[in-house]
Short mmCIF file of C-alpha atoms and ligand atoms in Angstrom, two decimals:
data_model
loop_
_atom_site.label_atom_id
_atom_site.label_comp_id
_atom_site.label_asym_id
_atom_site.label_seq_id
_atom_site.Cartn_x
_atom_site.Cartn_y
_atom_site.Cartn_z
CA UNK A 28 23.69 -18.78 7.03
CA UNK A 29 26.74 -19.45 6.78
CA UNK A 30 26.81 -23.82 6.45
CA UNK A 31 23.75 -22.96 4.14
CA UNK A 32 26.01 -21.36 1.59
CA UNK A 33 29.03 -23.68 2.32
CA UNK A 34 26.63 -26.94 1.54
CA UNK A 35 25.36 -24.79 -1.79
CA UNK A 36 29.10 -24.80 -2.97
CA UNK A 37 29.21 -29.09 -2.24
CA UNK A 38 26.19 -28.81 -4.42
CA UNK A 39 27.52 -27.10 -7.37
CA UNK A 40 30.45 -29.04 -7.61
CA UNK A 41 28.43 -32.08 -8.51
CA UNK A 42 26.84 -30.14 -11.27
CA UNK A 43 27.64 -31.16 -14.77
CA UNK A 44 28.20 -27.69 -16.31
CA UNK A 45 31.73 -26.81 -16.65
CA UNK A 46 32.79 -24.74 -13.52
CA UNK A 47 33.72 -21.36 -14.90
CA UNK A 48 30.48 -21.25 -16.01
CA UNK A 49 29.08 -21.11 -12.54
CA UNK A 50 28.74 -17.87 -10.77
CA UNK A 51 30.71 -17.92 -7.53
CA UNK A 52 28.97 -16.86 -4.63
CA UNK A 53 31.87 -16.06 -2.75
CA UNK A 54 34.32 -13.55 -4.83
CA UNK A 55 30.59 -12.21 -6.50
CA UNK A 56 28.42 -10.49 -4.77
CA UNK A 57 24.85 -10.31 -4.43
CA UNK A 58 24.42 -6.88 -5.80
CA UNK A 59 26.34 -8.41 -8.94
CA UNK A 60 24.13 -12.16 -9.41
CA UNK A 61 21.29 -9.87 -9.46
CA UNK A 62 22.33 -7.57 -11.94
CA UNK A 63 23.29 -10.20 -14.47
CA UNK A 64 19.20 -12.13 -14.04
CA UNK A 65 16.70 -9.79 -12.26
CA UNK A 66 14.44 -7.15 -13.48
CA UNK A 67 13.18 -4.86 -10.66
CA UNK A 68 10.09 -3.16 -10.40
CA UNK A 69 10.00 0.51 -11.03
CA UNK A 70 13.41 0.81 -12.42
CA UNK A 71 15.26 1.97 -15.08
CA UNK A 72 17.78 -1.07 -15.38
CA UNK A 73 20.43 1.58 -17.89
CA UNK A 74 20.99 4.15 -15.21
CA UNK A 75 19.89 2.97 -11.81
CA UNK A 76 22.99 1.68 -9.41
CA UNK A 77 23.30 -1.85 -8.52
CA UNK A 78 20.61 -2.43 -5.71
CA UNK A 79 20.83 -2.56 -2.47
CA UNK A 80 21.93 -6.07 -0.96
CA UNK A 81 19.56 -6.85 2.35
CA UNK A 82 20.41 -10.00 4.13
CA UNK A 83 18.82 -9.50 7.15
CA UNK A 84 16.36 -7.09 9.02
CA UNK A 85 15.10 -6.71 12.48
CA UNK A 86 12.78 -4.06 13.92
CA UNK A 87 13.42 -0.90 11.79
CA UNK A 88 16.59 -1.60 10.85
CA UNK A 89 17.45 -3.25 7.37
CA UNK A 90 21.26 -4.75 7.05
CA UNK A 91 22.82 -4.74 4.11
CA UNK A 92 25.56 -7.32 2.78
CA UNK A 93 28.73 -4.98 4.18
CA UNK A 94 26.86 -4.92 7.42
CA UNK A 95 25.88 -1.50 6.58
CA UNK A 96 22.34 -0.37 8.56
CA UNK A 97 19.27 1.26 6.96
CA UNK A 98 16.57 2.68 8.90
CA UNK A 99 13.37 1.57 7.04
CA UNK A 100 11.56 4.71 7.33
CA UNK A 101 9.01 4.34 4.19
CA UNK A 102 7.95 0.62 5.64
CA UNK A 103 9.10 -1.11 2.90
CA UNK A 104 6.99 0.38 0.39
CA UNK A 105 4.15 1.32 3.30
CA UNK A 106 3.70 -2.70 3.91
CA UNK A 107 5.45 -2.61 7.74
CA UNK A 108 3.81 -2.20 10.78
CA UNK A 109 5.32 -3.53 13.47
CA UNK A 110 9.13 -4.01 12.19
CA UNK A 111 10.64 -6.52 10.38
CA UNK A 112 11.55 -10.15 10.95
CA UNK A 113 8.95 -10.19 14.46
CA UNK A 114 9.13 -12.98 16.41
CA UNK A 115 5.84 -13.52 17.30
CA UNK A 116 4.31 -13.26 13.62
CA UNK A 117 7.19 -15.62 12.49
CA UNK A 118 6.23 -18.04 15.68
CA UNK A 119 2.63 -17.88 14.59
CA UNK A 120 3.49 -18.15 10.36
CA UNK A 121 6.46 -21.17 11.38
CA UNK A 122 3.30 -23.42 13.85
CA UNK A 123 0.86 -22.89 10.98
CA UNK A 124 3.16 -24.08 8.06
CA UNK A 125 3.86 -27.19 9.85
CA UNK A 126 -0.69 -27.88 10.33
CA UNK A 127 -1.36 -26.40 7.05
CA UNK A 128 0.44 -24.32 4.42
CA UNK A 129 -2.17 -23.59 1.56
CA UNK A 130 -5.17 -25.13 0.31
CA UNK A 131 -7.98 -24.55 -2.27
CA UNK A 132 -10.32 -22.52 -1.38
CA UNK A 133 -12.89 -23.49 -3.43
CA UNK A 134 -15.40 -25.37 -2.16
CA UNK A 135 -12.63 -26.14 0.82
CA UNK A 136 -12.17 -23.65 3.87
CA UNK A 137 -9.68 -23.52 7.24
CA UNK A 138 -9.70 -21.48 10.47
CA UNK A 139 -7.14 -18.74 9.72
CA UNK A 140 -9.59 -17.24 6.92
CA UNK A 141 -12.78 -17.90 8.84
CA UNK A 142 -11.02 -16.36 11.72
CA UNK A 143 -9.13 -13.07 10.08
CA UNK A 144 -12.76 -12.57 8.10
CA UNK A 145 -14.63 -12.68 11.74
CA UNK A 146 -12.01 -10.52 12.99
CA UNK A 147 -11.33 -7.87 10.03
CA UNK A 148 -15.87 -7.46 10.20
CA UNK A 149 -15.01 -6.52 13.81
CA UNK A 150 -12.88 -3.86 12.91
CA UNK A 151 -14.72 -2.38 9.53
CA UNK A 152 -18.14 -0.42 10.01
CA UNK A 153 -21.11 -2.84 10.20
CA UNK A 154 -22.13 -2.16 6.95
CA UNK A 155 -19.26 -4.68 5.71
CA UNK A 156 -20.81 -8.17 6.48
CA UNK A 157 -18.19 -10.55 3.79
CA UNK A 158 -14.92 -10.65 2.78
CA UNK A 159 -13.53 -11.73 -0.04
CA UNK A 160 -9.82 -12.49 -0.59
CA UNK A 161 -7.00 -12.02 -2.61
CA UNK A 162 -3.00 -11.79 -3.01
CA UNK A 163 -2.35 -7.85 -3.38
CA UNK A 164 -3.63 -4.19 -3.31
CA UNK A 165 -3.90 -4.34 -7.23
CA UNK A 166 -5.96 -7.71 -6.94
CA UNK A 167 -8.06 -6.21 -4.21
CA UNK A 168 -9.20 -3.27 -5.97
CA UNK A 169 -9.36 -5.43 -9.38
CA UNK A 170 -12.31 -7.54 -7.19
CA UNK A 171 -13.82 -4.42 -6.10
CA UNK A 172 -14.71 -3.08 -9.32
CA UNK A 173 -15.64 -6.66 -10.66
CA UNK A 174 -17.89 -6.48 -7.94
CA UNK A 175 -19.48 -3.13 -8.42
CA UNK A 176 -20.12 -3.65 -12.56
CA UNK A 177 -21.05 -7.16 -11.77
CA UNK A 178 -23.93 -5.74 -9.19
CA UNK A 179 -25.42 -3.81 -11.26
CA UNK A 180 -25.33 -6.78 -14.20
CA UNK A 181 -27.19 -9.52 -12.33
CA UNK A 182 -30.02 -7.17 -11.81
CA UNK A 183 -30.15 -6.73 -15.46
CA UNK A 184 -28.82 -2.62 -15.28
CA UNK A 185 -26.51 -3.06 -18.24
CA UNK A 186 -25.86 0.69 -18.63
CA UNK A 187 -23.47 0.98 -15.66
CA UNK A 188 -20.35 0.90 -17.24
CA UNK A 189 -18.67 4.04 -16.21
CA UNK A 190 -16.74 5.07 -13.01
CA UNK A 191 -15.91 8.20 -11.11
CA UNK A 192 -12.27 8.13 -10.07
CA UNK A 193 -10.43 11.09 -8.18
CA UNK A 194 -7.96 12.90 -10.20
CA UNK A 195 -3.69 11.96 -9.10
CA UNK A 196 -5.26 8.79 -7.64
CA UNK A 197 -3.01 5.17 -7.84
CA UNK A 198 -5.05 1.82 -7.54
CA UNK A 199 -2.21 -0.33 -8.55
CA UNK A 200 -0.65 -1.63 -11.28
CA UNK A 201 -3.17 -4.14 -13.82
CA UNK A 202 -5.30 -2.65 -16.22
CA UNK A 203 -8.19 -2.20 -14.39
CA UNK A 204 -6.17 -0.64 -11.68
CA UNK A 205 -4.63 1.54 -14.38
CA UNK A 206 -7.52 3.05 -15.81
CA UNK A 207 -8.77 4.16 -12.27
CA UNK A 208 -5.54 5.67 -11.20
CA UNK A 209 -4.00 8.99 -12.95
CA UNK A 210 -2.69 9.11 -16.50
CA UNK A 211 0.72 9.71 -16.71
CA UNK A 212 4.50 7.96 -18.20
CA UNK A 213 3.76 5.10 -16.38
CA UNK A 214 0.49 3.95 -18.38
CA UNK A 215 1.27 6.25 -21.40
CA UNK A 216 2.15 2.65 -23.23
CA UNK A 217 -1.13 1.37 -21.94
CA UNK A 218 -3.65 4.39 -22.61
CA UNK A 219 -5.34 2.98 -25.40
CA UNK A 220 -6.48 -0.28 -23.63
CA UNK A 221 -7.47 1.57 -20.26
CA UNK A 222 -11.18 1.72 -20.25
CA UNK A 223 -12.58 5.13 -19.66
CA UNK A 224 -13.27 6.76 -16.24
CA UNK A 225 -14.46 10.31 -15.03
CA UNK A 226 -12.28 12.04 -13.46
CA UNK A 227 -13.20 14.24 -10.31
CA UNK A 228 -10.64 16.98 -9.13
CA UNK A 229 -9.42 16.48 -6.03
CA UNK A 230 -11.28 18.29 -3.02
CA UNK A 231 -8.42 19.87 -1.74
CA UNK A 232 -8.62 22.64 0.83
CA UNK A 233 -10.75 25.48 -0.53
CA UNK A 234 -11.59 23.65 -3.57
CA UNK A 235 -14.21 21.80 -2.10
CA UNK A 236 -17.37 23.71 -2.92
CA UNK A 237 -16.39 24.14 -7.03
CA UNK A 238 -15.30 19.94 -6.55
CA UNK A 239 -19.19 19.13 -5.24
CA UNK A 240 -20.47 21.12 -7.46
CA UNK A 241 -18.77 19.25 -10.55
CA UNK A 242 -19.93 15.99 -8.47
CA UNK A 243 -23.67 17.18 -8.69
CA UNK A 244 -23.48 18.07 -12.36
CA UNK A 245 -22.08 14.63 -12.71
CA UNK A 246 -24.89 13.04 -11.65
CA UNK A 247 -27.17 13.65 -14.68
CA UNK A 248 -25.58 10.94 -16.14
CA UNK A 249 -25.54 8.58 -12.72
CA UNK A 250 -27.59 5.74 -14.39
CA UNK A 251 -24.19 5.17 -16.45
CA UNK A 252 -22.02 5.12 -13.33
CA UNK A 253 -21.67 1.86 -10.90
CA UNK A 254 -18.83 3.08 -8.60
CA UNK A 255 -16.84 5.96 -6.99
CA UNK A 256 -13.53 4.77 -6.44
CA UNK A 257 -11.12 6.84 -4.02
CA UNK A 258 -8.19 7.27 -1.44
CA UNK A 259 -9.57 7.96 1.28
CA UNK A 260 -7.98 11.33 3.06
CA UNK A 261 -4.63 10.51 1.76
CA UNK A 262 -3.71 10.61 -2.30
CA UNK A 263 -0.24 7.89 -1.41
CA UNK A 264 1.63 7.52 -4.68
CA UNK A 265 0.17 10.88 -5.84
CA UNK A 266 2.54 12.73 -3.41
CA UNK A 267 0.69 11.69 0.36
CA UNK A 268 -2.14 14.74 -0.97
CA UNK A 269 -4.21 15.26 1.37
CA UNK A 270 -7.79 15.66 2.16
CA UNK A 271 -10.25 16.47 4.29
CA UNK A 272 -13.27 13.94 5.63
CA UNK A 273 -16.18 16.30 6.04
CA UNK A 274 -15.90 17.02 1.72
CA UNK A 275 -15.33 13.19 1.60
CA UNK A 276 -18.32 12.73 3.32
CA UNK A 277 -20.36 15.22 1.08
CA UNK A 278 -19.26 13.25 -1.75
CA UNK A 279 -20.18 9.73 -1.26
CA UNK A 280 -23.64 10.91 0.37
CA UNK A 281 -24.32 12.60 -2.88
CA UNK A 282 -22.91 9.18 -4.39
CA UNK A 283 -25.03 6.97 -2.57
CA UNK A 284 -28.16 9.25 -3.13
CA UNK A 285 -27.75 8.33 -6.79
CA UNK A 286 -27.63 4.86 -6.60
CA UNK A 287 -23.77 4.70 -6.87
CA UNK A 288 -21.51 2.08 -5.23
CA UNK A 289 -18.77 3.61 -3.21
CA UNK A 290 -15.49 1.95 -3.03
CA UNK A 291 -12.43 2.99 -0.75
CA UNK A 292 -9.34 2.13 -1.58
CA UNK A 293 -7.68 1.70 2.11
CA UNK A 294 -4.99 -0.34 1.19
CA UNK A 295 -2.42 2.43 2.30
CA UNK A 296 -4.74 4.19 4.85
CA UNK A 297 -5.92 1.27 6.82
CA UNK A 298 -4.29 -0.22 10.20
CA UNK A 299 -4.04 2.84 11.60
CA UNK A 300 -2.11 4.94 9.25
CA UNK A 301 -3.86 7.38 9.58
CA UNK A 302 -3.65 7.54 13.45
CA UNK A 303 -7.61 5.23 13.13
CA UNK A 304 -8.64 1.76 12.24
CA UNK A 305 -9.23 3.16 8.61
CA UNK A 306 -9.13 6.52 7.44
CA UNK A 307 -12.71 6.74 6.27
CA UNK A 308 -13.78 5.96 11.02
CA UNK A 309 -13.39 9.50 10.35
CA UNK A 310 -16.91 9.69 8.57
CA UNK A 311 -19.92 8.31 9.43
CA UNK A 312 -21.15 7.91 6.04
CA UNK A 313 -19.67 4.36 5.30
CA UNK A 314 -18.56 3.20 2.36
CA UNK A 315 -19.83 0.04 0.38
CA UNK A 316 -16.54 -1.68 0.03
CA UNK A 317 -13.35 -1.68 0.83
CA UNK A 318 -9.83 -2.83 0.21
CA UNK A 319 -7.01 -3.78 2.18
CA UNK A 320 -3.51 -4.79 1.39
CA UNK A 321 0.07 -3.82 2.85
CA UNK A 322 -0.10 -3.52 6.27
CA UNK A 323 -3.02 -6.62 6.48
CA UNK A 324 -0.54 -8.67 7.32
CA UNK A 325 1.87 -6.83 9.09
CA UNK A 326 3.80 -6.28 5.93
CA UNK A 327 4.93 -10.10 6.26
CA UNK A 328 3.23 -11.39 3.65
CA UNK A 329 1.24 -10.99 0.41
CA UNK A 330 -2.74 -10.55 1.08
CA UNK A 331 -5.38 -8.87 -0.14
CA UNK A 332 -9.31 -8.48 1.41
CA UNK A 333 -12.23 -6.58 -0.49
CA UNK A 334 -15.17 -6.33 1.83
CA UNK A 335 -18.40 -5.32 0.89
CA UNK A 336 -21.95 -5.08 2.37
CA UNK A 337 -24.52 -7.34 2.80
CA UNK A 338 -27.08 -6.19 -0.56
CA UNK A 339 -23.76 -6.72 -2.68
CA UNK A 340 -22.88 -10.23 -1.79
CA UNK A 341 -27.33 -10.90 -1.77
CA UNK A 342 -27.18 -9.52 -5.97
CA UNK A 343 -24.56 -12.56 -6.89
CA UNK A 344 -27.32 -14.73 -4.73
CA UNK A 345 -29.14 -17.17 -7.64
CA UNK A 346 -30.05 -20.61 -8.80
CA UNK A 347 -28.74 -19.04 -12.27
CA UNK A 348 -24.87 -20.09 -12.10
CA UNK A 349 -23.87 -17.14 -14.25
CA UNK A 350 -24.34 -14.46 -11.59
CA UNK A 351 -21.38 -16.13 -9.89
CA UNK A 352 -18.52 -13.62 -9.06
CA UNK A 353 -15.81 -15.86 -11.38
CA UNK A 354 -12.50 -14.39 -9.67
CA UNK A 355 -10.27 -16.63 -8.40
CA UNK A 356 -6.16 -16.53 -7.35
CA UNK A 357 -4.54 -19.57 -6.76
CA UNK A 358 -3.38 -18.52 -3.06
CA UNK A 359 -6.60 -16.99 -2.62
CA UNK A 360 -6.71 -17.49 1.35
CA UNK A 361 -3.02 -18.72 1.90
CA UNK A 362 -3.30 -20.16 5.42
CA UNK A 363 0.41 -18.27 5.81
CA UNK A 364 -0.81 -15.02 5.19
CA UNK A 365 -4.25 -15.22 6.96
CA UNK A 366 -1.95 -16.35 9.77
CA UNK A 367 0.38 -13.13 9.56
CA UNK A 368 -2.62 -11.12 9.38
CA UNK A 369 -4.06 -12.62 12.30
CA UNK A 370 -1.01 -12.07 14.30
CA UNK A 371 -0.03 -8.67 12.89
CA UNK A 372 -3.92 -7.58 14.52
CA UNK A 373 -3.01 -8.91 17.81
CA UNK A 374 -0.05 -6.71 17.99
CA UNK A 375 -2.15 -3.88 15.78
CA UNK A 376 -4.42 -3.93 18.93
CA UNK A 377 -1.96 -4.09 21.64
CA UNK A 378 -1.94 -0.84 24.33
CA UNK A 379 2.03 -0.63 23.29
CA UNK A 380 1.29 -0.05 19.63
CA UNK A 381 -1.66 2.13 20.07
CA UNK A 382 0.28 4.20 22.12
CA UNK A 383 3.13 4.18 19.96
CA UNK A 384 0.76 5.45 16.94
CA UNK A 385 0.03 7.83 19.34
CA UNK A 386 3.94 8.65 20.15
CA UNK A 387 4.73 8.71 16.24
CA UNK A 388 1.62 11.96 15.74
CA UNK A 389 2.78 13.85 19.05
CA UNK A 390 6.59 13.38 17.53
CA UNK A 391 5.58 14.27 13.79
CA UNK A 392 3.65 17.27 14.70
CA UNK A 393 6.56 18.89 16.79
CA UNK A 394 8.88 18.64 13.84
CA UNK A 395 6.42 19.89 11.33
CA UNK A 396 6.03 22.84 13.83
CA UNK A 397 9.11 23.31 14.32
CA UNK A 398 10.72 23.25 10.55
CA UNK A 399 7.69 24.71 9.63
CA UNK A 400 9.11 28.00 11.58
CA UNK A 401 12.69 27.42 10.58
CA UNK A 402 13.01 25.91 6.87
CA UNK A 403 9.70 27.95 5.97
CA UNK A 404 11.98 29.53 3.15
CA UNK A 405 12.68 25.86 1.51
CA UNK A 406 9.08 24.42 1.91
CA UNK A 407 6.05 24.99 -0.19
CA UNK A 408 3.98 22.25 2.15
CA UNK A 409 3.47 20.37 5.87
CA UNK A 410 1.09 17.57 5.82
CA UNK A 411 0.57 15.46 8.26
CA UNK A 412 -2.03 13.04 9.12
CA UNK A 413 -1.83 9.98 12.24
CA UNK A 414 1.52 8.56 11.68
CA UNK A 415 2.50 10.03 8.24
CA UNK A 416 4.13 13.11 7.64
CA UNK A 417 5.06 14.43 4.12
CA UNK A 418 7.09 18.02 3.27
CA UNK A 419 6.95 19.20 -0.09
CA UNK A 420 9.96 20.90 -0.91
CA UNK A 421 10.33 24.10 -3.00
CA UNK A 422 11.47 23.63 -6.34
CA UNK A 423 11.93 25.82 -9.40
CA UNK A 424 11.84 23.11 -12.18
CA UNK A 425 9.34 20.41 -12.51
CA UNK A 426 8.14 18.91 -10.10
CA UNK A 427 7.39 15.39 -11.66
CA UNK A 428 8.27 12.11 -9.84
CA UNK A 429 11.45 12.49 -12.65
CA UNK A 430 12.33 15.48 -11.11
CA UNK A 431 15.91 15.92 -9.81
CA UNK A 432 15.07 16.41 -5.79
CA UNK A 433 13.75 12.94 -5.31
CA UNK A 434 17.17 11.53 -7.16
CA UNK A 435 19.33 13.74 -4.70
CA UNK A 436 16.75 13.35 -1.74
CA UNK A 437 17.18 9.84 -2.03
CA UNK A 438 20.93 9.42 -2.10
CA UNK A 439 21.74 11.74 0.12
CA UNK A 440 19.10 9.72 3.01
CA UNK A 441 20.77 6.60 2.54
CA UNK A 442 24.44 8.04 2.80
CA UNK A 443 22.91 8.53 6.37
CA UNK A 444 21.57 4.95 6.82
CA UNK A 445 18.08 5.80 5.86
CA UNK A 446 16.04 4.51 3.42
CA UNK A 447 13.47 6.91 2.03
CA UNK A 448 11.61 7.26 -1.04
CA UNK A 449 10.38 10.76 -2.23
CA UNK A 450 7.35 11.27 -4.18
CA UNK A 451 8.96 13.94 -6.80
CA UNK A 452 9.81 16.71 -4.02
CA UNK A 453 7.82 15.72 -1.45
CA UNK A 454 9.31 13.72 1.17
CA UNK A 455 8.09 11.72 3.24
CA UNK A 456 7.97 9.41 6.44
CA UNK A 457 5.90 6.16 6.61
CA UNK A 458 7.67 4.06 9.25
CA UNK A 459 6.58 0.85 11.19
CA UNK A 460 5.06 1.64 14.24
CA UNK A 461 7.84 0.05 16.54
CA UNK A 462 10.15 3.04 15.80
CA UNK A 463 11.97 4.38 18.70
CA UNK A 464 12.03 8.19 19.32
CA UNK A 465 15.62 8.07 19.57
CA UNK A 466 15.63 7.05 15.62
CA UNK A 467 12.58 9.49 14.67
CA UNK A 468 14.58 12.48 16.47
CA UNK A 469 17.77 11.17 13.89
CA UNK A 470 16.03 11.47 10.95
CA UNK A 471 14.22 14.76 11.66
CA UNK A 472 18.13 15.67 11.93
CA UNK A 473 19.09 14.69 8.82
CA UNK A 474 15.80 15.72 7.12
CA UNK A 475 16.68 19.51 9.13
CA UNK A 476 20.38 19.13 7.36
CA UNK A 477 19.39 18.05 3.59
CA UNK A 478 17.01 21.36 3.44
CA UNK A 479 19.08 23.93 5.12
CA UNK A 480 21.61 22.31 1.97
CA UNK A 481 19.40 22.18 -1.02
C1 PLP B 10 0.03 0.17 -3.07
C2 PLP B 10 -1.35 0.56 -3.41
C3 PLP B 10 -2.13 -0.22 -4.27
C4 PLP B 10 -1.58 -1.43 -4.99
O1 PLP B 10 -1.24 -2.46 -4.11
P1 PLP B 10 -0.19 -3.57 -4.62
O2 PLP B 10 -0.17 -4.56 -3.51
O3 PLP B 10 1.11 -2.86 -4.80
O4 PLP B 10 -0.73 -4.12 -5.89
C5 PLP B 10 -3.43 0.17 -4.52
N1 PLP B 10 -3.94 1.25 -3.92
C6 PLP B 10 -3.24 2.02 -3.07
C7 PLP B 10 -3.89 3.20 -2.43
C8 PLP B 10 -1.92 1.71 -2.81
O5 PLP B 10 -1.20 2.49 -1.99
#
């Protein structure tokens, strides 16, 4: 790093703009370049700090520019699985840049997508038989629905133009990701361009009966609807809500018995969050397609997979070239990412992981017990489901993602060289899978210490 930086300055020099014009990358520090060029996503450039400066990070740990260490306990925005930097995805990513880096793939193919598509069919119920890829979670869910509406349109049923969505849902980030996911400050600017969905409560505990019966009464108008769209078990953004799979299962049987496509949105659930292969092994009603993101490729790089079944890909099947499915990215398929992917299975797979997935519940669920018993006063909710665990926090005020708590919550975790990121007031632990239980029993300290203070 450090002749890297020295040969940058030997480059500058030679440029022809006058030299107090160039920012120094000695005396200023990252924190401070970034401030004066970079927007950053989700943040409110007039009052948030200067962020954080990472310049390295192995296993759990992120390092900052000081030399401070964070422990990475949210997974990098849920994308980590097996810690960061590892040597044998960066082995596998470094041999395949060096045969093939990227390629069109249009009308051109290569073994790392032919082999993570065989592989990923493996894993998903047989029902899934192609895959279809893209560069993100948004982009993956985008292709779903193109897929679902565009079903329906090459076999002429033109009237299928709506789509059940669960209420406090997130889908990502484009407008067709938008308009599936909840209504709230985020798309407020965007609600009039968001095309319109129903929304279905959520079947949370004890709700489920009055939630299948609005699902039935729905269903007089299911020649209008081409998809159910849903989180499996686990609501992420919405505050890690969860529920359970036997009213999950209820609902896409009822879904499918009315000719409606199902599509689960695993992009947070899959690899084993949920302590299975996908959060929806716990049904045996199967969806009709799925997407995958974040933790596809070990949280190394960007990729994104919608599957579907067989009768799907069959309806874009035609000598007439407009029943084509016309999406497209220009990395659809990087040969990088498939690589990471491919890799980030073989360690997925491993007995050491499984049985640190394993480790991670066993851990989780003493705590919960535990500060369940002890902190009862300052928590309104335990959930915990395979290797994530969220606590929602009492609060008087609001308890809105603007809400004070997560602000606090926040600041006060990474005083302790832990980077979390509430939800509002629930908090919430997400980590890679390579965590050590000497650095799960640390944070259950310090999550013990910022409730018996609040
Ligand atoms: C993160 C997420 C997305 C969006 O994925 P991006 O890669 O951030 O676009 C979609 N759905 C769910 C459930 C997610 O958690």
């Amino acid at each position: 790093m450090q002749n890297i930086s020295e040969k940058h300055f030997v480059i500058d020099e030679h440029l022809e703009y006058p030299v107090e014009n160039i920012q120094n990358p000695v005396i200023s520090s990252l924190s401070e370049r970034d401030a004066k060029v970079l927007w950053h996503p989700f943040t409110q450039h007039q009052t948030a700090p200067f962020s954080i400066p990472i310049v390295r990070a192995e296993g759990v740990y992120l390092f900052d520019e000081n030399g401070k260490r964070y422990i990475d306990a949210i997974a990098s925005w849920w994308v980590n699985l097996h810690g960061h930097s590892h040597p044998y995805i960066a082995q596998k990513v470094a041999e395949q840049f060096l045969k093939l880096e990227q390629v069109i793939f249009a009308g051109f193919t290569h073994e790392p997508a032919v082999h993570l598509a065989e592989r990923l069919l493996e894993l998903l119920p047989k029902n899934q038989q192609r895959i279809f890829y893209s560069d993100n979670g948004s982009t993956s869910v985008e292709v779903a629905m193109k897929m679902a509406f565009q079903y329906f349109h090459n076999q002429g049923i033109t009237k299928k133009t709506k789509i059940i969505a669960l209420e406090n849902g997130y889908h990502g980030d484009t407008f067709g990701t938008m308009a599936v996911g909840a209504k709230s400050a985020f798309t407020a600017p965007f609600d009039p361009f968001l095309f319109e969905v129903i929304y279905l409560p959520i079947p949370l505990k004890g709700q489920e009966t009055a939630v299948l019966e609005t699902m039935n009464a729905l269903m007089s108008q299911s020649d209008e609807i081409a998809a159910f769209i849903f989180e499996p078990l686990i609501q992420g953004a919405g505050g890690m809500v969860m529920y359970e799979p036997e009213i999950l299962e209820k609902l896409l049987t009822i879904a499918k018995e009315n000719g409606i496509l199902t599509i689960a949105d695993e992009i947070m659930t899959g690899f084993y969050r949920t302590g299975k292969m996908f959060a929806t092994d716990y049904l045996t009603v199967k969806p009709d397609i799925f997407c995958l993101s974040k933790g596809l490729t070990g949280g190394a790089m960007a990729l994104g997979v919608t599957s579907c079944t067989q009768a799907i890909y069959e309806a874009f099947l035609s000598d007439d070239r407009r029943k084509t499915l016309f999406h497209s990215h220009s990395f659809t398929a990087n040969p990088l990412a498939c690589t990471a992917g491919l890799a980030s299975l073989d360690l997925l797979l491993s007995d050491e992981t499984q049985a640190q997935i394993q480790q991670i519940n066993t851990l989780h669920k003493g705590f919960s017990q535990k500060i369940a018993k002890s902190l009862q006063h300052k928590i309104a909710d335990i959930r915990l489901k395979g290797t994530i665990l969220a606590i929602e926090i009492k609060v008087s005020e609001g308890t809105s993602y603007f809400s004070n708590m997560r602000d606090i919550a926040y600041n006060f975790f990474l005083e302790k060289g832990i980077l979390m990121r509430p939800l509002g007031n629930v908090i919430y632990l997400l980590t890679p899978y390579c965590i050590s239980e000497e650095d799960l029993s640390y944070i259950y300290a310090c999550i013990e210490e910022f409730l018996e203070e609040i």
